[in-house]
DNA sequence: TTGTAAGCGTTATCAG
DNA sequence: CTGATAACGCTTACAA
């Protein structure tokens, strides 16, 4: 049935007929045990909420499927212990591992990973160990976006940060700060409020900024979910976006281009990130690189997706930047 | 190590110490083979795009995790063959199966499912076989929403349908039609355009309606993703929502409450649907119901989540209905 | 080309 | 309480 050896055609037909009759399907565990190959990739995530993880999974699944692999998913792992537990539970059940744990110290993370299984760490830059890493250029993206806002004339930028415990959030915040320094602008702490990457926290963050005596002219949310919340809050406060207060986000989740107004964001190829991670694993699996082969450490570049939600504070929009929309006349393809 | 038998404390400690030293982790496949229990639930989905599936997975994972199970996910299965393949590949790798295949004829679906594994079919109402089913009340939800729109005074309702091949889409369309019949309104075919549950198709659908000589006063999209696209299109057409054209959706994905304007939608407990399916499976697994026990066939009720995007065509909003918002003063909890 | 036996890493059973 | 032994269902190597 596996076509692993030459067989008489008649015999094969007979076997196949009986197999069908018995509704036979091979037992995956037995198969995996014997051939030392499971046909599955393990995915360990901190969470499963929102379009970011949805897209990541989609990319992973897409690539895994090309190699007839499925995904063993385990989420809600916020500390090293939890990740270690999840990863151990996957031992012998997966051929490779994709781990994303932005709240866990990378050093401690490496300790809990089992050897012998090809592993890719997502967004765990700075890991020394012999493990593949693929990371989004968080700092670079935030830097570029902030520069863009400054170029538009914004001087008071309200930053809605993510949780301090989240490495991605910290890097984005650093990128933002770097751009301010670059422009010799002060790091005004009243212009940073901390959220937690949820829409609700973005909503609260925006409300905080609106209540300020001298409110910012633009809000930079450290992810799109919070930007969505911010847009909603500004609408509730009857403020026009971008005229009275602009909003930009980070991630460029699929819905961003369809928001009202369309959300300017730092485009991250989320699905590509997942697809790339899976491809890396599958390549290792297929080619069995000799021991000592150095791991890959890749940095996924970001791009600015300029849409309608950012404006210049004086109301003077710069068409070439703010209206750089659809490649094919359609919002869904409007990232640049 | 499994605490499956009384052991001398000293021996246990010694074993555990060596295990830790060797970084021992049991092989999942071997374990599964021997104890005839894998600790995983299989999830077969048509797709992985968008917040609907994200939420569904979240609910499934949440419940599975409570019982120390993980999720083996396989998506992109649109026909019976594909589903059959995916399901067979999971044989011996999962303890239970959750299958959602709205594009597959339920009868043909049952044929490809392997016996011996507890299975829950999602949104495959009308299956005769001895298999659990949990279905969203698609027709009921669409009926209720349409009635609501009629009560607001709308008489020309543009329906952005889903793919004709999708059972959920068809049921929602039927519910819409039933409400029209009920009100003795004609089924005007120019007031139905067909999309495919993506934002882009909703955008196109709305554009089609806007171009009509006698455009509808409200658009009812068969899912929220298309409603998001419609809102975007109306904005592009400089039409005020809901004053010039209202929009409502179906599913009530998490982002709906944060849209601009907040989207009125048929609330579906998506995560609950997933959690419920997982719970059903895990219960069967724990209690091993005797053969002959009838399967459960459950219908998940929907509720209207009335927000700002639906209005009365004359501009006379009915506060009690249109402003039934946040329970706790916050959009994220504003479903009713 | 076909049949047979060993082994994959664990758990379960059953004498000591 | 401990150690040995037979499954678990498949693949693979080797003998017929």
CSV table of N, CA and C in Angstrom, one decimal, chain A residues 258 260 331, chain B residues 202-207 210 219 227-239:
chain,number,residue,atom,x,y,z
A,258,UNK,N,-9.7,47.4,5.2
A,258,UNK,CA,-11.1,47.6,5.1
A,258,UNK,C,-11.7,48.5,6.2
A,260,UNK,N,-12.4,51.8,8.6
A,260,UNK,CA,-13.0,53.1,8.3
A,260,UNK,C,-12.4,54.2,9.3
A,331,UNK,N,-9.2,47.4,-2.2
A,331,UNK,CA,-8.6,47.6,-0.8
A,331,UNK,C,-7.8,46.3,-0.4
B,202,UNK,N,-17.6,41.2,-0.4
B,202,UNK,CA,-18.6,42.1,0.2
B,202,UNK,C,-18.4,43.5,-0.4
B,203,UNK,N,-17.2,43.9,-0.6
B,203,UNK,CA,-16.9,45.2,-1.2
B,203,UNK,C,-17.6,45.3,-2.6
B,204,UNK,N,-17.3,44.3,-3.4
B,204,UNK,CA,-17.9,44.2,-4.7
B,204,UNK,C,-19.4,44.2,-4.7
B,205,UNK,N,-20.0,43.4,-3.8
B,205,UNK,CA,-21.4,43.3,-3.7
B,205,UNK,C,-22.0,44.7,-3.4
B,206,UNK,N,-21.4,45.4,-2.4
B,206,UNK,CA,-22.0,46.7,-2.0
B,206,UNK,C,-21.9,47.7,-3.2
B,207,UNK,N,-20.8,47.6,-3.9
B,207,UNK,CA,-20.6,48.5,-5.1
B,207,UNK,C,-21.7,48.2,-6.1
B,210,UNK,N,-24.9,49.9,-4.9
B,210,UNK,CA,-24.8,51.3,-4.9
B,210,UNK,C,-25.1,51.8,-6.3
B,219,UNK,N,-28.0,47.0,3.5
B,219,UNK,CA,-27.4,45.8,3.0
B,219,UNK,C,-27.2,44.7,4.1
B,227,UNK,N,-19.6,42.0,5.4
B,227,UNK,CA,-20.2,43.3,5.9
B,227,UNK,C,-19.0,44.3,6.0
B,228,UNK,N,-17.9,43.8,6.5
B,228,UNK,CA,-16.7,44.7,6.6
B,228,UNK,C,-16.3,45.3,5.2
B,229,UNK,N,-16.4,44.4,4.2
B,229,UNK,CA,-16.1,44.9,2.9
B,229,UNK,C,-17.1,45.9,2.4
B,230,UNK,N,-18.4,45.6,2.7
B,230,UNK,CA,-19.4,46.5,2.3
B,230,UNK,C,-19.3,47.9,3.0
B,231,UNK,N,-19.0,47.9,4.3
B,231,UNK,CA,-18.7,49.2,4.9
B,231,UNK,C,-17.6,50.0,4.2
B,232,UNK,N,-16.6,49.2,3.9
B,232,UNK,CA,-15.5,49.9,3.2
B,232,UNK,C,-15.9,50.4,1.8
B,233,UNK,N,-16.7,49.7,1.1
B,233,UNK,CA,-17.2,50.2,-0.2
B,233,UNK,C,-18.1,51.4,-0.1
B,234,UNK,N,-18.9,51.4,0.9
B,234,UNK,CA,-19.8,52.5,1.1
B,234,UNK,C,-19.0,53.8,1.4
B,235,UNK,N,-18.0,53.6,2.2
B,235,UNK,CA,-17.2,54.7,2.6
B,235,UNK,C,-16.5,55.2,1.3
B,236,UNK,N,-16.0,54.3,0.5
B,236,UNK,CA,-15.4,54.7,-0.8
B,236,UNK,C,-16.4,55.5,-1.7
B,237,UNK,N,-17.6,55.1,-1.6
B,237,UNK,CA,-18.7,55.8,-2.4
B,237,UNK,C,-19.2,57.0,-1.7
B,238,UNK,N,-18.6,57.4,-0.6
B,238,UNK,CA,-19.0,58.6,0.2
B,238,UNK,C,-20.4,58.5,0.7
B,239,UNK,N,-20.9,57.3,1.0
B,239,UNK,CA,-22.2,57.2,1.5
B,239,UNK,C,-22.1,57.0,3.0
